[in-house]
PDB file of C-alpha atoms in Angstrom:
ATOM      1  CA  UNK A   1     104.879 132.600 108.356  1.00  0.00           C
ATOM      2  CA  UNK A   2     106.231 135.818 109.799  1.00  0.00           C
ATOM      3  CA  UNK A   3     107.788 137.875 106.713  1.00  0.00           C
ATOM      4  CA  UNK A   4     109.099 141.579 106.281  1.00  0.00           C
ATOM      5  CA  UNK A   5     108.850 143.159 103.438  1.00  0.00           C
ATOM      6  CA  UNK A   6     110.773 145.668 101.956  1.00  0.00           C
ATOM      7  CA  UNK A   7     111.257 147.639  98.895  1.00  0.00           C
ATOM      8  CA  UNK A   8     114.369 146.254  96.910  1.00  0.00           C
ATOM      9  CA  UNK A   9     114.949 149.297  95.209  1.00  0.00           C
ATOM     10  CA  UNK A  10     117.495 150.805  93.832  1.00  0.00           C
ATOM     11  CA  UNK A  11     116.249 154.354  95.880  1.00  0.00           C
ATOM     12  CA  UNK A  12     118.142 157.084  94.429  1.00  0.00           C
ATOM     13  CA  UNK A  13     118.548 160.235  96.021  1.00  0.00           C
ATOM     14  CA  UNK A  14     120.590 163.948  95.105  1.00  0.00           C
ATOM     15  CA  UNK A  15     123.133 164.470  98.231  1.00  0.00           C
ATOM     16  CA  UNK A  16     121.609 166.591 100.733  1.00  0.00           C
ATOM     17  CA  UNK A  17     118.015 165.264 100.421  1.00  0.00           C
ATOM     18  CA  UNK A  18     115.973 163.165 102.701  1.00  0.00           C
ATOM     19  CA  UNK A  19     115.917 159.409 102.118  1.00  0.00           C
ATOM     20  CA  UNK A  20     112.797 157.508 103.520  1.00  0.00           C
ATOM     21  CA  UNK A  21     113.290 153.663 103.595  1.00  0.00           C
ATOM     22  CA  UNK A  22     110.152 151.752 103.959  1.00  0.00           C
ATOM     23  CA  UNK A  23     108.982 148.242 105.961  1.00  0.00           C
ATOM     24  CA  UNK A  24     106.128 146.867 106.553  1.00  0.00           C
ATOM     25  CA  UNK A  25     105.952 143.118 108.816  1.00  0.00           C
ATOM     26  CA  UNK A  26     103.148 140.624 108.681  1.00  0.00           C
ATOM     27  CA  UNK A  27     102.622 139.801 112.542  1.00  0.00           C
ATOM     28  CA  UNK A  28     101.211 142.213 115.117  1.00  0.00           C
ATOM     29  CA  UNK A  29     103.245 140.078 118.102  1.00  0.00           C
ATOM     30  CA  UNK A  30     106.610 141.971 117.636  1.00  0.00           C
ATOM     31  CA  UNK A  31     108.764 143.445 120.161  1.00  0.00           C
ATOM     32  CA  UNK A  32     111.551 145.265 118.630  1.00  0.00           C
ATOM     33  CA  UNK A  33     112.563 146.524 115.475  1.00  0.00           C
ATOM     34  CA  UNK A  34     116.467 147.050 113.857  1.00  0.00           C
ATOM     35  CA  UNK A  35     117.941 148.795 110.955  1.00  0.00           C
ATOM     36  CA  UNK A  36     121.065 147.466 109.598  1.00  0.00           C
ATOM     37  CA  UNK A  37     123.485 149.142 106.779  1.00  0.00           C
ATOM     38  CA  UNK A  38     125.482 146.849 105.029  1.00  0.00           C
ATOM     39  CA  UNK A  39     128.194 147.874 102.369  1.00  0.00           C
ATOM     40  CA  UNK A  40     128.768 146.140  99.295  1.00  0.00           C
ATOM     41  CA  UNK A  41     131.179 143.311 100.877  1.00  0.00           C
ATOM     42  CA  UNK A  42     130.897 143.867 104.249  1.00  0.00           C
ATOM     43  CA  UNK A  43     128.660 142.626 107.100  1.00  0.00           C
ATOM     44  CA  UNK A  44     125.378 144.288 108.454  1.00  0.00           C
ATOM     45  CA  UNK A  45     126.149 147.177 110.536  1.00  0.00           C
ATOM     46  CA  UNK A  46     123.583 148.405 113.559  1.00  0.00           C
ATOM     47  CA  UNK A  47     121.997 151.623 113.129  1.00  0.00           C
ATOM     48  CA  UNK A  48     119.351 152.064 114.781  1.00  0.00           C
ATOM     49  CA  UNK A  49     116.878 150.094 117.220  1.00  0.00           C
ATOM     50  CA  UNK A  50     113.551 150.810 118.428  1.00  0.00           C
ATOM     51  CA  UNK A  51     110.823 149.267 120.565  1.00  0.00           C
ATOM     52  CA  UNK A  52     108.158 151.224 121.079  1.00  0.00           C
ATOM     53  CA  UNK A  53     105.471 153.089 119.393  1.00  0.00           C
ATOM     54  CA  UNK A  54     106.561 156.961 117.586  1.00  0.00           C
ATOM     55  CA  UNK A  55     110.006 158.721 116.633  1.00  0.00           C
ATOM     56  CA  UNK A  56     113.434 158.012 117.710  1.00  0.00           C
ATOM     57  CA  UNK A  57     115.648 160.197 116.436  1.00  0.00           C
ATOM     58  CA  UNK A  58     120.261 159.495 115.980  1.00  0.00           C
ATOM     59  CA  UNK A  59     122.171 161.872 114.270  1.00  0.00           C
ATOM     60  CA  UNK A  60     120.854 162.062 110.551  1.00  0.00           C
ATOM     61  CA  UNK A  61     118.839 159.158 111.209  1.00  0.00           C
ATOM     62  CA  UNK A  62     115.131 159.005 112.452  1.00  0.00           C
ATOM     63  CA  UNK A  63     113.214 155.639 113.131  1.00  0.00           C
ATOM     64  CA  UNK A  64     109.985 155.504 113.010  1.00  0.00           C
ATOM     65  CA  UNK A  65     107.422 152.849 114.266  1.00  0.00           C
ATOM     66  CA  UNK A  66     103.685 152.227 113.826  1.00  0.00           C
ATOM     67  CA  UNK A  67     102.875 149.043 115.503  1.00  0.00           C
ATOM     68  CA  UNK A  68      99.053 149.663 114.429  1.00  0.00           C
ATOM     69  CA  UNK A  69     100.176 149.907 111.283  1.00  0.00           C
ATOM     70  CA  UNK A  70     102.667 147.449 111.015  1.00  0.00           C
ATOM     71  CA  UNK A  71     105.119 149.644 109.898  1.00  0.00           C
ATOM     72  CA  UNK A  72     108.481 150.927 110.442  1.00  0.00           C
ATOM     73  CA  UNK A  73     110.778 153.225 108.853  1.00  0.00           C
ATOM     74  CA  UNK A  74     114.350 155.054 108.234  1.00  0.00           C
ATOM     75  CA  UNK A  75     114.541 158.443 107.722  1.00  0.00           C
ATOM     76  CA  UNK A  76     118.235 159.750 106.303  1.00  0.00           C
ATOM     77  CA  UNK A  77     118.486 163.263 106.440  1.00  0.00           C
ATOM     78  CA  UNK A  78     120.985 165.423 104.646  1.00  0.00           C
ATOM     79  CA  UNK A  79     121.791 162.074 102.570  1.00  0.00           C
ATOM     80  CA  UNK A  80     126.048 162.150 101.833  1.00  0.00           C
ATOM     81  CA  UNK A  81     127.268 159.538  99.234  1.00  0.00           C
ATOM     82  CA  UNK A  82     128.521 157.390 102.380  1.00  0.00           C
ATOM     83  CA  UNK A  83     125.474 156.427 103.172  1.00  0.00           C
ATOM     84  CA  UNK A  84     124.755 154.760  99.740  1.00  0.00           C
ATOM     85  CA  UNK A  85     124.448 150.771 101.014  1.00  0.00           C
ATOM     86  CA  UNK A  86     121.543 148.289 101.347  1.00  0.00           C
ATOM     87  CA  UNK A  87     119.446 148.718 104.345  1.00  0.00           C
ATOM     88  CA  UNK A  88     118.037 146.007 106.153  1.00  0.00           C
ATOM     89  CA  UNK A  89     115.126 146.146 108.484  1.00  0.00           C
ATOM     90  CA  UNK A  90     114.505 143.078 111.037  1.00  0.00           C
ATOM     91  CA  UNK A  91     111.927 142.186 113.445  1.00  0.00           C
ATOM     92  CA  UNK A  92     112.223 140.993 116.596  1.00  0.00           C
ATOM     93  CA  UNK A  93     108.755 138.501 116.998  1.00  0.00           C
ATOM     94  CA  UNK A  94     109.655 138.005 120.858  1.00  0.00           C
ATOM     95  CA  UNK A  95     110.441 135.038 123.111  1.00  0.00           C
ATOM     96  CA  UNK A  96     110.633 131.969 120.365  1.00  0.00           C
ATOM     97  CA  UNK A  97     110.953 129.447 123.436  1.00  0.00           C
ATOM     98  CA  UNK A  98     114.090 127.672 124.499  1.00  0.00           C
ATOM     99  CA  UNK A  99     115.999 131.197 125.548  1.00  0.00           C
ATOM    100  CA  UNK A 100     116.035 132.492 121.920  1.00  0.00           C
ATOM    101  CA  UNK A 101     114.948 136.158 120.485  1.00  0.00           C
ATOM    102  CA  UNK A 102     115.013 135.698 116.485  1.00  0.00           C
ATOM    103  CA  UNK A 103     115.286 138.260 114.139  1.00  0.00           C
ATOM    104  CA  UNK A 104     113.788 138.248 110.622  1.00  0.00           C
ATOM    105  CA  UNK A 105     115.331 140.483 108.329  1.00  0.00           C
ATOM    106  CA  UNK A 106     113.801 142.213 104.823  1.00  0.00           C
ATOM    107  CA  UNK A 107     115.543 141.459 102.260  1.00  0.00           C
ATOM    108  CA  UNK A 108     116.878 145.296 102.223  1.00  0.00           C
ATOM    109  CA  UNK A 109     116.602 148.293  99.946  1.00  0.00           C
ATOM    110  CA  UNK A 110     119.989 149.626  98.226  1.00  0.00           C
ATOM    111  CA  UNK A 111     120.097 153.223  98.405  1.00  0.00           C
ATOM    112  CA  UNK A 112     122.373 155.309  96.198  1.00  0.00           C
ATOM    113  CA  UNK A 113     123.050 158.728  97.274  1.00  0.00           C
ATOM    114  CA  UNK A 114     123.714 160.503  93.896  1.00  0.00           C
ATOM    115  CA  UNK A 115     126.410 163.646  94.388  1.00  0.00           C
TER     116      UNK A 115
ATOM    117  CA  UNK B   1     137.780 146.014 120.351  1.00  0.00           C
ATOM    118  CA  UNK B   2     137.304 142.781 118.336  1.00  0.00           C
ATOM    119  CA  UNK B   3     133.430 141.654 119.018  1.00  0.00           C
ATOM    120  CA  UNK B   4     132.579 139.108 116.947  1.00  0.00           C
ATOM    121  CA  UNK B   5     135.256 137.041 114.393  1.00  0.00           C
ATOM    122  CA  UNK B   6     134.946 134.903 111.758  1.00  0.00           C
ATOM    123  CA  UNK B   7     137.661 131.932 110.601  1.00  0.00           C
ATOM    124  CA  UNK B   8     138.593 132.342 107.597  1.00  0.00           C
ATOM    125  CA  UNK B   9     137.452 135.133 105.763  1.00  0.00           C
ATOM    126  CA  UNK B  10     137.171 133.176 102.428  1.00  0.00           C
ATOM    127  CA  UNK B  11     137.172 129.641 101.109  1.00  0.00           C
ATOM    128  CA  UNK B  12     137.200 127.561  98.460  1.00  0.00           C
ATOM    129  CA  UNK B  13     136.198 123.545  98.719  1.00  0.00           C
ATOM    130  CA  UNK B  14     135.419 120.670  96.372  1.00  0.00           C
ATOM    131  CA  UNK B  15     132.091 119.184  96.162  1.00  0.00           C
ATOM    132  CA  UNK B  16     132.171 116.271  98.889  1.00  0.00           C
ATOM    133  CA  UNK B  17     135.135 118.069 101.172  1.00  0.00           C
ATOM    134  CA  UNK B  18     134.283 119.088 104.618  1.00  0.00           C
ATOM    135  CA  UNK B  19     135.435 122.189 106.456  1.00  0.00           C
ATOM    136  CA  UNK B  20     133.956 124.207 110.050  1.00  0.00           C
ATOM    137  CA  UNK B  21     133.262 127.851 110.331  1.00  0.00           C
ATOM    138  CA  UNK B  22     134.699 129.349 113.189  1.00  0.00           C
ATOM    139  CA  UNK B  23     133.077 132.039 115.580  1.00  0.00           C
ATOM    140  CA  UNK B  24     134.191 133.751 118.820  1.00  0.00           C
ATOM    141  CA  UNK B  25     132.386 136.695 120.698  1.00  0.00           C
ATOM    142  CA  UNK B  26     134.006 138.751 123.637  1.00  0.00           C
ATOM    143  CA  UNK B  27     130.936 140.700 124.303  1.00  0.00           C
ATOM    144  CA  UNK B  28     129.680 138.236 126.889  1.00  0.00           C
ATOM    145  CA  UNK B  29     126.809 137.323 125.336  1.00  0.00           C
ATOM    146  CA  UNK B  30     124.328 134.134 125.941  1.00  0.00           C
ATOM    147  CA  UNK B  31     122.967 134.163 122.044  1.00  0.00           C
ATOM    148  CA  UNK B  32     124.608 132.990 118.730  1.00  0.00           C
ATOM    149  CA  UNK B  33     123.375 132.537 115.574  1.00  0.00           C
ATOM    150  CA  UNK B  34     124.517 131.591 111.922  1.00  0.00           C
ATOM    151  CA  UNK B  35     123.332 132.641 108.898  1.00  0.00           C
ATOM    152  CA  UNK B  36     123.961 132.851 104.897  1.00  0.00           C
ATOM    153  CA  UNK B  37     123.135 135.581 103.055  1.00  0.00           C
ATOM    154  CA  UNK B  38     122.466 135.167  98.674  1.00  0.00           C
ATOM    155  CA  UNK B  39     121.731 137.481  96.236  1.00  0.00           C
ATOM    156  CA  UNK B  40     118.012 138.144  96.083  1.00  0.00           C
ATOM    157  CA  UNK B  41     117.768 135.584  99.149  1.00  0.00           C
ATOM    158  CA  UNK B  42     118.520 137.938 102.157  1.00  0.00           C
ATOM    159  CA  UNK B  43     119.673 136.296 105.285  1.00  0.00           C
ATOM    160  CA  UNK B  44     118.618 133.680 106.375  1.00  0.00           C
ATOM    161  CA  UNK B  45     118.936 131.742 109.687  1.00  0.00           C
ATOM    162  CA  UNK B  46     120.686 128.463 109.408  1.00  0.00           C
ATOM    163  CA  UNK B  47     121.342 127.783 113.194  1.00  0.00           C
ATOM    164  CA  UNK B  48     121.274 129.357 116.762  1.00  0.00           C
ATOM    165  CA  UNK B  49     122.269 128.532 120.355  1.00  0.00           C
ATOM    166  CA  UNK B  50     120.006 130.380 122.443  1.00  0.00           C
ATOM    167  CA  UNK B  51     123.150 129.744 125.706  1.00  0.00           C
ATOM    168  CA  UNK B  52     125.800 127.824 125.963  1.00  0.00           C
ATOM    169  CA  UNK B  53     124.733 124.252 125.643  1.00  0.00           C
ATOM    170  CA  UNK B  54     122.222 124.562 123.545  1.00  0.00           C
ATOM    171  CA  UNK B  55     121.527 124.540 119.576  1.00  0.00           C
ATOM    172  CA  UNK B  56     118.231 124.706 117.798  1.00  0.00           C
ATOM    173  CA  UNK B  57     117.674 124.867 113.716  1.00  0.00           C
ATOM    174  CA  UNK B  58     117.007 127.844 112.055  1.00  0.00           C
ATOM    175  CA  UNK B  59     115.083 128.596 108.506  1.00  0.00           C
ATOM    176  CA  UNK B  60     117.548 126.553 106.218  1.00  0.00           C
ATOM    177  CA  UNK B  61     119.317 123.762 108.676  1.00  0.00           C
ATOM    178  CA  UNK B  62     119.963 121.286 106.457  1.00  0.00           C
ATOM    179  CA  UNK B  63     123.986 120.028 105.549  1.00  0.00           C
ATOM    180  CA  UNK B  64     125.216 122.132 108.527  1.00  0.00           C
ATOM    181  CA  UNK B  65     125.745 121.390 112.000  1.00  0.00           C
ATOM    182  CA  UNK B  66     126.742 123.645 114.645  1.00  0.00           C
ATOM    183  CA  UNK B  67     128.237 123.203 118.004  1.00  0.00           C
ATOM    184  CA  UNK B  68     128.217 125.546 120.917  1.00  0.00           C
ATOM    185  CA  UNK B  69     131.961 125.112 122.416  1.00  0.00           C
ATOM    186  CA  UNK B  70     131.835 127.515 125.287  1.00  0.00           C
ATOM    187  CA  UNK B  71     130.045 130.817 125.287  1.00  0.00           C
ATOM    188  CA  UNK B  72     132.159 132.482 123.537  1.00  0.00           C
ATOM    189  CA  UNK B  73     132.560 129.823 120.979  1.00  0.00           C
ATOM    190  CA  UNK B  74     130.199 128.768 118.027  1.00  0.00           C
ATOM    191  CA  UNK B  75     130.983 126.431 115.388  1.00  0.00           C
ATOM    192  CA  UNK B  76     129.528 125.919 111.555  1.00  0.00           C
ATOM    193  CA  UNK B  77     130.378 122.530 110.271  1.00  0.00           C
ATOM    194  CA  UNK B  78     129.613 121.424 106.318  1.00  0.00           C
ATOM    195  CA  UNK B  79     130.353 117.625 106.499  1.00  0.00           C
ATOM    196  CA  UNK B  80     129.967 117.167 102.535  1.00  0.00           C
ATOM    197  CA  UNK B  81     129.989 120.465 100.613  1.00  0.00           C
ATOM    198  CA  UNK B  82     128.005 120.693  97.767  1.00  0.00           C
ATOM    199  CA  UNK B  83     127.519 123.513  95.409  1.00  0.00           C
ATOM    200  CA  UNK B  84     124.810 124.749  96.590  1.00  0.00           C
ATOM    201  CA  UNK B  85     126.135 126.012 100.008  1.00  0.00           C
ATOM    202  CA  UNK B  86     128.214 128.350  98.213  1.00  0.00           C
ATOM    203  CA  UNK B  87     127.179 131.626 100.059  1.00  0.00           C
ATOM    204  CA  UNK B  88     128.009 134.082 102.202  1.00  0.00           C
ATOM    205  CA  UNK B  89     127.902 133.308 105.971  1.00  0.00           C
ATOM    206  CA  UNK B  90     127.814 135.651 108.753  1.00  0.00           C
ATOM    207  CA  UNK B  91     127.944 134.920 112.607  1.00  0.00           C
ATOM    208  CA  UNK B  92     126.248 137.525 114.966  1.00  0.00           C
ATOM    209  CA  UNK B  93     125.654 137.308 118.882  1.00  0.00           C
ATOM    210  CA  UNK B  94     122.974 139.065 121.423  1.00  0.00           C
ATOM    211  CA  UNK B  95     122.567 139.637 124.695  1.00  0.00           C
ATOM    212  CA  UNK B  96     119.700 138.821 126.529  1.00  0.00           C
ATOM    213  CA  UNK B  97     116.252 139.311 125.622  1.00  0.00           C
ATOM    214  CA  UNK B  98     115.104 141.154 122.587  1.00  0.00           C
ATOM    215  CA  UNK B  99     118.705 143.253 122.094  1.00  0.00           C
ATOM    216  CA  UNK B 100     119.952 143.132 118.898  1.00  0.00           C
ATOM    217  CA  UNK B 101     122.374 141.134 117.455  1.00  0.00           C
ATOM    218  CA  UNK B 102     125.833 141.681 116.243  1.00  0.00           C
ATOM    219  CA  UNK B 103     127.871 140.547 113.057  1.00  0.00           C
ATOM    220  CA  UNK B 104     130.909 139.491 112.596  1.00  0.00           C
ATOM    221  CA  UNK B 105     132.781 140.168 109.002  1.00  0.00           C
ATOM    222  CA  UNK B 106     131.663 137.093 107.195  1.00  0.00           C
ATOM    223  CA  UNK B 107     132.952 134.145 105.595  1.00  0.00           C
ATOM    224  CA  UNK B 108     132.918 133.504 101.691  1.00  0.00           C
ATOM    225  CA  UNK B 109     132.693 130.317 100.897  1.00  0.00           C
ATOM    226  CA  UNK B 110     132.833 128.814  97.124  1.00  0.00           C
ATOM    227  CA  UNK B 111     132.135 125.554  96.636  1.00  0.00           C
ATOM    228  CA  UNK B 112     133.293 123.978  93.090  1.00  0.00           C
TER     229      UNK B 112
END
């Protein structure tokens, strides 16, 4: 059984400080790597992607990815009270035979960004 | 601008009714997927169509089916509702390979 893992949180944070969202996956076959936001409400927004091994860095957001370890991560830097959401991180396991790439997604960690 | 969209938004059936999800993409893309999303659940995979003309079952199959109109077209069907499929679902689409996949905004769907 491939599972993600995530902590559910609440993560509270002042405005301005660095949130670090956490997720750790069970299988060592995995390809790619996605964080989603998703609002109270609304559906899961794409933040950031990444496939391969070290930092990749968007705006206020840094992904980070430790195959080894079997870890990935969200950085949030200069945290505003927009990004207060759940996060969700999914894992791409890799060809799952008839065409098909599935995703399985943590069950997310809610962040509050406290002003 | 659209990408993905979801008929209706919200819903409300009896126990026993029957009712299909709608789903459209205009990103040109070969994958679709459905899934429902409860509290404390996360989301979970109920169907996908890997390209147009196929289906496959996901994590939690069972009381839906699905059918894969076109490519841009994929369809949730709940032939006899029953409480427990009161959810949220959300349809998303990829591209090819291991790109990631896209939502649209979600149907809610009580079921009394």
């Amino acid at each position: 059984q491939k599972e993600v893992e995530q902590n559910s949180g609440p993560l509270s944070v002042p405005e301005g400080a660095i949130a670090s969202l956490n997720c750790t996956y069970s299988d060592r076959v995995s390809q790619s790597f996605f964080w989603y936001r998703q609002y109270s409400g609304k559906s899961p927004e794409l933040i950031m992607s990444i496939y391969s091994n070290g930092d990749k860095e968007d705006g206020r957001f840094t992904a980070q990815l430790n195959k080894a370890s079997q870890y990935v991560s969200l950085l949030i830097r200069d945290s505003q009270p927009s990004d207060s959401a759940t996060y969700l991180c999914a894992v791409n396991w890799g060809y799952s035979g008839a065409g098909s790439y599935q995703l399985t997604f943590g069950k997310g960690t809610k962040l509050s960004v406290i002003p | 601008n659209a990408g993905v969209t979801q008929t209706p938004k919200f819903q409300v059936l009896k126990t026993g009714q029957s009712m299909t999800l709608q789903c459209a993409q205009d990103m040109n893309h070969n994958s679709m997927y459905w899934y429902r999303q409860d509290p404390g659940m996360g989301l979970r995979l109920i169907y996908y169509s890997a390209s147009e003309g196929t289906t496959d079952k996901g994590e939690v199959p069972n009381g839906y089916n699905v059918s894969r109109l076109n490519k841009r077209e994929f369809s949730l069907r709940l032939e006899s509702a029953a409480p427990s499929q009161t959810s949220v679902y959300f349809c998303a689409s990829s591209g090819t390979g291991d790109q990631p996949q896209h939502f649209g905004d979600g149907t809610r769907l009580s079921i009394l």
